[in-house]
Coordinates of C-alpha atoms and ligand atoms in Angstrom, one line a residue:
M1 CA -136.5 -98.3 -21.0
K2 CA -132.8 -99.2 -20.5
K3 CA -130.9 -100.9 -23.3
R4 CA -129.8 -104.4 -22.6
I5 CA -126.3 -105.9 -22.9
L6 CA -124.9 -109.3 -22.6
A7 CA -121.6 -109.5 -20.7
Y8 CA -119.6 -112.7 -21.3
G9 CA -116.2 -111.2 -20.4
R10 CA -114.6 -111.0 -17.0
L11 CA -115.8 -107.7 -15.5
N12 CA -115.3 -106.8 -11.8
D13 CA -118.1 -105.6 -9.5
E14 CA -117.4 -101.9 -10.1
Q15 CA -117.4 -102.3 -13.8
L16 CA -120.7 -104.2 -13.7
A17 CA -122.1 -101.5 -11.4
Q18 CA -120.9 -98.8 -13.9
L19 CA -122.6 -100.5 -16.7
G20 CA -125.8 -101.0 -14.6
Q21 CA -126.2 -97.2 -14.3
D22 CA -126.9 -97.0 -18.0
V23 CA -128.0 -100.4 -19.2
E24 CA -129.5 -103.6 -18.1
V25 CA -126.8 -106.2 -17.8
Q26 CA -127.2 -109.9 -18.2
T27 CA -124.0 -111.8 -17.4
F28 CA -122.8 -115.1 -18.8
P29 CA -119.7 -116.0 -16.7
G30 CA -117.5 -118.6 -18.3
L31 CA -119.5 -118.7 -21.5
A32 CA -117.6 -121.1 -23.8
S33 CA -119.7 -121.1 -26.9
A34 CA -122.2 -118.8 -28.7
D35 CA -124.4 -121.9 -28.9
D36 CA -125.2 -121.8 -25.2
P37 CA -129.0 -121.9 -25.0
A38 CA -129.4 -119.1 -22.5
F39 CA -127.1 -116.9 -24.5
R40 CA -129.0 -117.7 -27.7
A41 CA -132.3 -116.9 -26.0
A42 CA -131.0 -113.5 -24.8
L43 CA -129.5 -112.4 -28.2
P44 CA -132.8 -111.2 -29.8
H45 CA -133.1 -108.6 -27.0
A46 CA -129.5 -107.5 -26.9
H47 CA -128.3 -104.0 -27.8
G48 CA -124.7 -104.6 -26.8
L49 CA -122.2 -107.4 -26.3
I50 CA -119.0 -107.2 -24.2
G51 CA -116.5 -110.0 -23.9
A52 CA -113.7 -111.8 -25.7
G53 CA -112.9 -115.0 -27.3
L54 CA -116.4 -115.8 -28.7
A55 CA -116.6 -116.3 -32.5
I56 CA -119.1 -113.8 -33.7
T57 CA -120.6 -114.9 -37.0
P58 CA -123.0 -113.3 -39.4
E59 CA -125.5 -116.1 -38.5
L60 CA -125.2 -115.0 -34.8
L61 CA -125.8 -111.4 -35.9
D62 CA -129.0 -112.6 -37.6
A63 CA -130.2 -113.7 -34.2
A64 CA -129.5 -110.3 -32.7
P65 CA -131.5 -107.8 -34.7
R66 CA -131.4 -105.0 -32.0
L67 CA -127.6 -105.2 -31.7
E68 CA -125.9 -101.7 -31.9
A69 CA -122.4 -102.2 -30.5
I70 CA -119.9 -104.9 -29.5
A71 CA -117.0 -104.1 -27.2
T72 CA -114.3 -106.8 -27.4
I73 CA -111.9 -107.0 -24.5
S74 CA -108.9 -107.4 -26.8
V75 CA -107.0 -105.4 -29.4
G76 CA -107.2 -108.1 -32.1
Y77 CA -110.5 -108.4 -33.8
D78 CA -109.8 -111.2 -36.3
N79 CA -112.7 -113.3 -34.9
Y80 CA -115.3 -110.6 -35.8
P81 CA -116.9 -110.3 -39.2
V82 CA -116.1 -106.6 -39.6
E83 CA -117.8 -106.1 -43.0
A84 CA -121.0 -107.7 -41.8
L85 CA -121.0 -105.6 -38.7
T86 CA -120.5 -102.4 -40.7
R87 CA -123.2 -103.3 -43.2
R88 CA -125.6 -103.7 -40.3
G89 CA -124.5 -100.5 -38.6
I90 CA -123.1 -102.3 -35.6
L91 CA -120.1 -100.6 -33.9
L92 CA -117.1 -102.7 -33.1
C93 CA -114.8 -101.4 -30.3
N94 CA -111.5 -102.9 -29.2
T95 CA -108.9 -102.2 -26.5
P96 CA -105.6 -100.9 -27.9
D97 CA -102.9 -99.2 -25.9
V98 CA -103.8 -100.5 -22.5
L99 CA -102.3 -103.9 -23.3
T100 CA -99.3 -102.8 -25.4
E101 CA -96.6 -102.8 -22.7
T102 CA -97.7 -106.0 -21.0
T103 CA -97.8 -107.9 -24.4
A104 CA -94.4 -106.5 -25.2
D105 CA -93.2 -107.8 -21.8
T106 CA -94.5 -111.2 -22.9
G107 CA -92.6 -110.9 -26.1
F108 CA -89.4 -110.2 -24.3
L109 CA -90.1 -113.0 -21.8
L110 CA -90.2 -115.4 -24.8
I111 CA -87.0 -113.9 -26.3
M112 CA -85.1 -114.3 -23.1
A113 CA -86.5 -117.7 -22.1
A114 CA -85.8 -119.2 -25.5
A115 CA -82.3 -117.6 -25.8
R116 CA -81.2 -118.7 -22.4
R117 CA -83.0 -122.0 -22.4
A118 CA -84.6 -121.0 -19.1
L119 CA -87.5 -123.6 -19.1
E120 CA -85.3 -126.5 -20.2
L121 CA -82.7 -125.7 -17.6
A122 CA -85.2 -124.9 -14.8
D123 CA -86.6 -128.3 -15.6
L124 CA -83.2 -129.9 -15.2
V125 CA -83.0 -128.4 -11.7
K126 CA -86.5 -129.5 -10.8
R127 CA -85.7 -133.1 -11.9
G128 CA -82.7 -133.2 -9.6
D129 CA -80.4 -133.6 -12.6
W130 CA -78.1 -130.6 -11.7
N131 CA -75.1 -132.6 -10.8
A132 CA -72.2 -130.6 -12.0
G133 CA -71.3 -127.2 -13.5
I134 CA -73.3 -126.5 -16.6
G135 CA -71.3 -127.0 -19.7
P136 CA -71.4 -125.9 -23.3
E137 CA -74.2 -128.4 -24.2
H138 CA -76.5 -126.3 -22.0
F139 CA -75.2 -122.8 -22.9
G140 CA -77.7 -120.4 -24.4
S141 CA -77.1 -117.4 -26.6
D142 CA -76.8 -113.7 -25.8
V143 CA -79.7 -111.3 -26.3
H144 CA -78.0 -108.0 -25.7
G145 CA -76.2 -106.6 -28.7
K146 CA -78.0 -108.9 -31.2
T147 CA -80.3 -108.0 -34.1
L148 CA -84.0 -108.0 -33.4
G149 CA -86.3 -108.1 -36.4
L150 CA -89.9 -107.1 -35.9
I151 CA -92.5 -108.2 -38.4
G152 CA -95.2 -105.6 -37.8
F153 CA -94.1 -102.3 -36.3
G154 CA -97.3 -100.9 -34.7
R155 CA -97.9 -100.3 -31.0
I156 CA -96.7 -103.7 -29.7
G157 CA -93.9 -104.1 -32.2
A158 CA -92.6 -100.7 -31.3
A159 CA -92.8 -101.6 -27.5
V160 CA -90.8 -104.8 -28.1
A161 CA -88.3 -102.8 -30.1
R162 CA -87.9 -100.2 -27.4
R163 CA -87.1 -102.9 -24.9
G164 CA -84.5 -104.4 -27.3
A165 CA -82.9 -101.1 -28.3
L166 CA -82.9 -99.2 -25.1
G167 CA -82.7 -102.1 -22.6
F168 CA -80.5 -104.6 -24.4
G169 CA -78.5 -102.5 -26.9
M170 CA -80.0 -104.4 -29.8
R171 CA -80.0 -103.3 -33.4
V172 CA -83.7 -103.1 -34.6
L173 CA -84.9 -104.0 -38.0
Y174 CA -88.6 -103.9 -39.0
S175 CA -90.9 -104.9 -41.8
N176 CA -94.2 -103.1 -41.8
A177 CA -97.0 -102.1 -44.2
S178 CA -96.0 -98.4 -43.8
P179 CA -92.6 -96.8 -42.9
K180 CA -92.2 -95.5 -39.3
P181 CA -89.7 -92.6 -39.6
E182 CA -90.3 -91.4 -36.0
L183 CA -89.4 -94.8 -34.6
E184 CA -86.4 -95.0 -36.9
R185 CA -85.2 -91.7 -35.3
E186 CA -86.1 -92.8 -31.8
L187 CA -84.6 -96.3 -31.9
G188 CA -82.3 -96.3 -34.8
A189 CA -84.6 -98.9 -36.4
E190 CA -84.1 -99.7 -40.0
R191 CA -86.9 -100.8 -42.4
R192 CA -86.3 -103.9 -44.5
E193 CA -88.2 -106.0 -47.0
M194 CA -89.3 -109.0 -45.0
D195 CA -87.0 -111.5 -46.7
R196 CA -83.9 -109.4 -45.9
L197 CA -85.1 -108.9 -42.3
L198 CA -85.4 -112.7 -41.9
A199 CA -81.9 -113.2 -43.2
E200 CA -80.3 -110.6 -41.0
S201 CA -82.1 -111.0 -37.7
D202 CA -81.0 -113.1 -34.7
F203 CA -84.5 -112.8 -33.2
V204 CA -87.6 -112.6 -35.4
C205 CA -90.7 -111.4 -33.5
V206 CA -94.1 -111.3 -35.2
T207 CA -96.6 -108.6 -34.2
V208 CA -98.9 -108.2 -37.2
P209 CA -102.6 -108.6 -36.9
L210 CA -104.2 -111.6 -38.4
T211 CA -105.9 -110.6 -41.7
P212 CA -106.4 -112.4 -45.0
E213 CA -103.0 -110.9 -46.1
T214 CA -101.1 -112.1 -43.0
E215 CA -102.5 -115.6 -42.7
H216 CA -99.5 -118.0 -43.1
L217 CA -97.3 -115.0 -43.7
I218 CA -94.4 -117.1 -42.2
G219 CA -94.0 -120.5 -43.7
E220 CA -91.4 -123.0 -45.1
R221 CA -89.8 -120.4 -47.4
E222 CA -89.5 -117.8 -44.7
F223 CA -88.0 -120.2 -42.1
A224 CA -85.5 -121.3 -44.8
L225 CA -84.4 -117.6 -45.1
M226 CA -83.7 -117.3 -41.3
K227 CA -80.3 -118.0 -39.8
P228 CA -79.9 -121.5 -38.3
S229 CA -79.1 -119.7 -35.0
A230 CA -82.3 -117.6 -35.2
I231 CA -84.9 -117.6 -32.5
F232 CA -88.5 -117.1 -33.7
V233 CA -91.1 -115.5 -31.4
N234 CA -94.9 -115.2 -32.1
I235 CA -97.0 -113.0 -29.9
A236 CA -99.5 -112.0 -32.6
R237 CA -101.9 -114.8 -33.7
G238 CA -101.1 -118.4 -34.4
K239 CA -102.5 -118.4 -37.9
V240 CA -100.0 -115.8 -39.1
V241 CA -97.5 -118.8 -39.0
N242 CA -97.8 -122.1 -40.8
E243 CA -97.3 -124.2 -37.7
A244 CA -96.5 -127.4 -39.7
A245 CA -93.6 -125.5 -41.3
L246 CA -92.5 -124.1 -38.0
I247 CA -92.4 -127.6 -36.5
E248 CA -90.4 -128.9 -39.4
A249 CA -88.0 -125.9 -39.2
L250 CA -87.4 -126.7 -35.5
E251 CA -87.1 -130.4 -36.0
M252 CA -84.7 -130.0 -38.9
G253 CA -82.5 -127.4 -37.1
R254 CA -83.3 -124.7 -39.7
I255 CA -83.8 -122.4 -36.8
R256 CA -82.6 -122.8 -33.2
A257 CA -85.6 -122.2 -31.1
A258 CA -89.1 -120.6 -30.8
G259 CA -91.0 -118.7 -28.2
L260 CA -94.8 -119.0 -28.8
D261 CA -97.7 -117.4 -27.0
V262 CA -100.2 -118.2 -29.8
F263 CA -101.1 -121.2 -31.9
E264 CA -103.1 -122.1 -35.0
Q265 CA -105.5 -124.0 -32.7
E266 CA -106.1 -122.8 -29.2
P267 CA -106.1 -124.4 -26.7
L268 CA -103.1 -126.3 -28.2
S269 CA -104.0 -129.9 -29.0
P270 CA -102.3 -132.4 -26.7
E271 CA -101.1 -134.1 -29.9
S272 CA -98.9 -131.1 -30.9
P273 CA -95.2 -131.8 -30.7
L274 CA -94.4 -128.1 -29.9
P275 CA -94.6 -128.2 -26.1
H276 CA -92.5 -131.3 -26.0
M277 CA -89.6 -129.8 -27.9
T278 CA -86.8 -128.7 -25.6
N279 CA -86.1 -125.7 -27.9
V280 CA -89.7 -124.4 -27.7
V281 CA -91.1 -122.1 -25.0
A282 CA -94.9 -122.4 -25.3
L283 CA -97.3 -120.2 -23.3
P284 CA -101.1 -120.5 -23.2
H285 CA -101.9 -117.1 -24.9
I286 CA -101.0 -114.9 -21.9
G287 CA -99.8 -111.8 -23.9
S288 CA -101.9 -109.4 -21.8
A289 CA -102.8 -111.7 -18.9
T290 CA -101.8 -109.7 -15.8
H291 CA -104.3 -108.5 -13.2
E292 CA -103.6 -104.8 -13.9
T293 CA -103.8 -105.1 -17.7
R294 CA -106.9 -107.3 -17.9
T295 CA -108.7 -104.9 -15.5
A296 CA -107.7 -102.0 -17.6
M297 CA -108.8 -103.7 -20.8
A298 CA -112.2 -104.6 -19.3
Q299 CA -112.5 -101.0 -18.2
R300 CA -111.7 -99.7 -21.6
A301 CA -114.3 -102.0 -23.1
V302 CA -117.0 -100.9 -20.6
D303 CA -116.2 -97.2 -21.4
N304 CA -116.4 -97.9 -25.1
L305 CA -119.7 -99.8 -24.8
I306 CA -121.4 -97.1 -22.7
L307 CA -120.4 -94.4 -25.1
A308 CA -121.4 -96.4 -28.2
L309 CA -124.9 -97.2 -26.7
K310 CA -125.4 -93.5 -25.9
G311 CA -124.8 -92.7 -29.5
E312 CA -121.4 -91.0 -28.7
R313 CA -118.1 -91.8 -30.4
P314 CA -116.4 -94.6 -28.4
I315 CA -112.7 -94.2 -27.6
D316 CA -111.8 -97.1 -29.9
L317 CA -113.8 -97.7 -33.0
V318 CA -112.7 -100.4 -35.4
N319 CA -115.3 -99.9 -38.1
D320 CA -116.6 -96.9 -39.9
V321 CA -120.2 -96.9 -38.8
A322 CA -122.3 -93.7 -38.6
L323 CA -123.2 -93.0 -35.0
R324 CA -126.9 -93.1 -34.2
G325 CA -126.8 -90.1 -31.8
G326 CA -129.0 -89.7 -28.7
Ligands
NAP1 P1 -101.2 -102.2 -34.4 O1 -100.7 -101.1 -33.6 O2 -102.3 -102.0 -35.4 O3 -99.9 -102.8 -35.2 C1 -100.0 -103.7 -36.2 C2 -98.9 -103.4 -37.2 O4 -98.9 -104.4 -38.3 C3 -99.1 -102.0 -37.9 O5 -98.0 -101.2 -37.8 C4 -99.5 -102.4 -39.4 O6 -99.0 -101.5 -40.3 C5 -98.8 -103.7 -39.5 N1 -99.4 -104.5 -40.6 C6 -100.7 -104.8 -40.7 N2 -100.8 -105.6 -41.8 C7 -99.6 -105.8 -42.3 C8 -99.1 -106.6 -43.4 N3 -99.9 -107.3 -44.2 N4 -97.7 -106.5 -43.6 C9 -96.9 -105.8 -42.8 N5 -97.3 -105.1 -41.8 C10 -98.7 -105.1 -41.5 O7 -101.6 -103.4 -33.5 P2 -101.0 -103.8 -32.1 O8 -101.7 -103.2 -31.0 O9 -99.5 -103.7 -32.1 O10 -101.4 -105.4 -32.0 C11 -100.9 -106.3 -33.0 C12 -101.5 -107.6 -32.9 O11 -101.0 -108.3 -31.8 C13 -103.1 -107.6 -32.6 O12 -103.8 -107.5 -33.8 C14 -103.3 -109.0 -32.0 O13 -103.7 -109.9 -32.9 C15 -101.9 -109.3 -31.4 N6 -102.0 -109.3 -29.9 C16 -101.7 -110.5 -29.3 C17 -101.7 -110.6 -27.9 C18 -101.5 -111.8 -27.2 O14 -102.1 -112.1 -26.2 N7 -100.5 -112.6 -27.6 C19 -102.0 -109.4 -27.2 C20 -102.3 -108.2 -27.9 C21 -102.3 -108.2 -29.2 P3 -99.4 -99.9 -40.4 O15 -98.8 -99.2 -39.3 O16 -98.9 -99.5 -41.7 O17 -100.9 -100.0 -40.4

């Protein structure tokens, strides 16, 4: 008998057909919550899950005793209980690499838009308020030739740095758990303690994963260390930053502007002052959201899940689980 999987992520017809060759697929398009009654009813029979954005809890795992593998359509896996999965022998697969360049593009979009005040000034045109030549009160700041500080220098951090160093002649600083000598050679990047990086950078871009160590890594103290002209960009996860401290730093002029793709609470509450601030560019978590990249991510997740359920090593395995074989 075929194994059964629950698909709550966006998969195209070819991907569903590919899965269908090996497993029985039950789809849950637009599933918003794991409490959905049909999803709960299907969990006890599920060998695999594929999707993104659903909070997977140990309690949910209790309801899925046959579960062997989860393929998340994302590189970040902060909303998965990795230890609990590992204890139960459930494989967790993510989708690194295929979204790196697109997410780095989003990072650079935010750097450029915040520096050149693109949204604020486009709005002025839209309102019909472009009455005369733009004066110093609307000038932005240069990106080229400035200092770009990356907090987190993995796949996405390096891809943002490459754009900065090779495309915009920027000096690159990084703060990362381990040193990256190859990237230092490739990009002339220099490693710094985070405090020094914050003090020296014109642009600070966060690309660390959300973990217990990185939660609220950037707060009041860190914003105080930045230059008053600094532009802060977050394309990692909202909870890496203390958002109240960020709002205060922007309001008090401790930093100049921010470009944000991620927030502590998503979707962003309508009460949040952030999207109403003229020096903030706020995007609705679109880091990897292009047709090409989302298709590639879904494909990678499909390939991972099929391999995992066959007892073979998936391309991307997050946790150290012994493979079942056969
Ligand atoms: P990655 O290659 O694993 O890079 C993460 C880097 O962070 C690694 O170099 C790691 O150091 C470093 N790091 C981890 N913990 C640290 C700590 N406590 N202090 C300093 N450095 C630390 O991951 P990636 O593919 O670049 O993705 C990074 C994150 O971006 C993901 O986890 C995800 O949350 C986020 N993301 C967001 C979007 C979006 O839509 N906005 C899209 C994709 C990804 P080592 O090299 O020493 O391990």
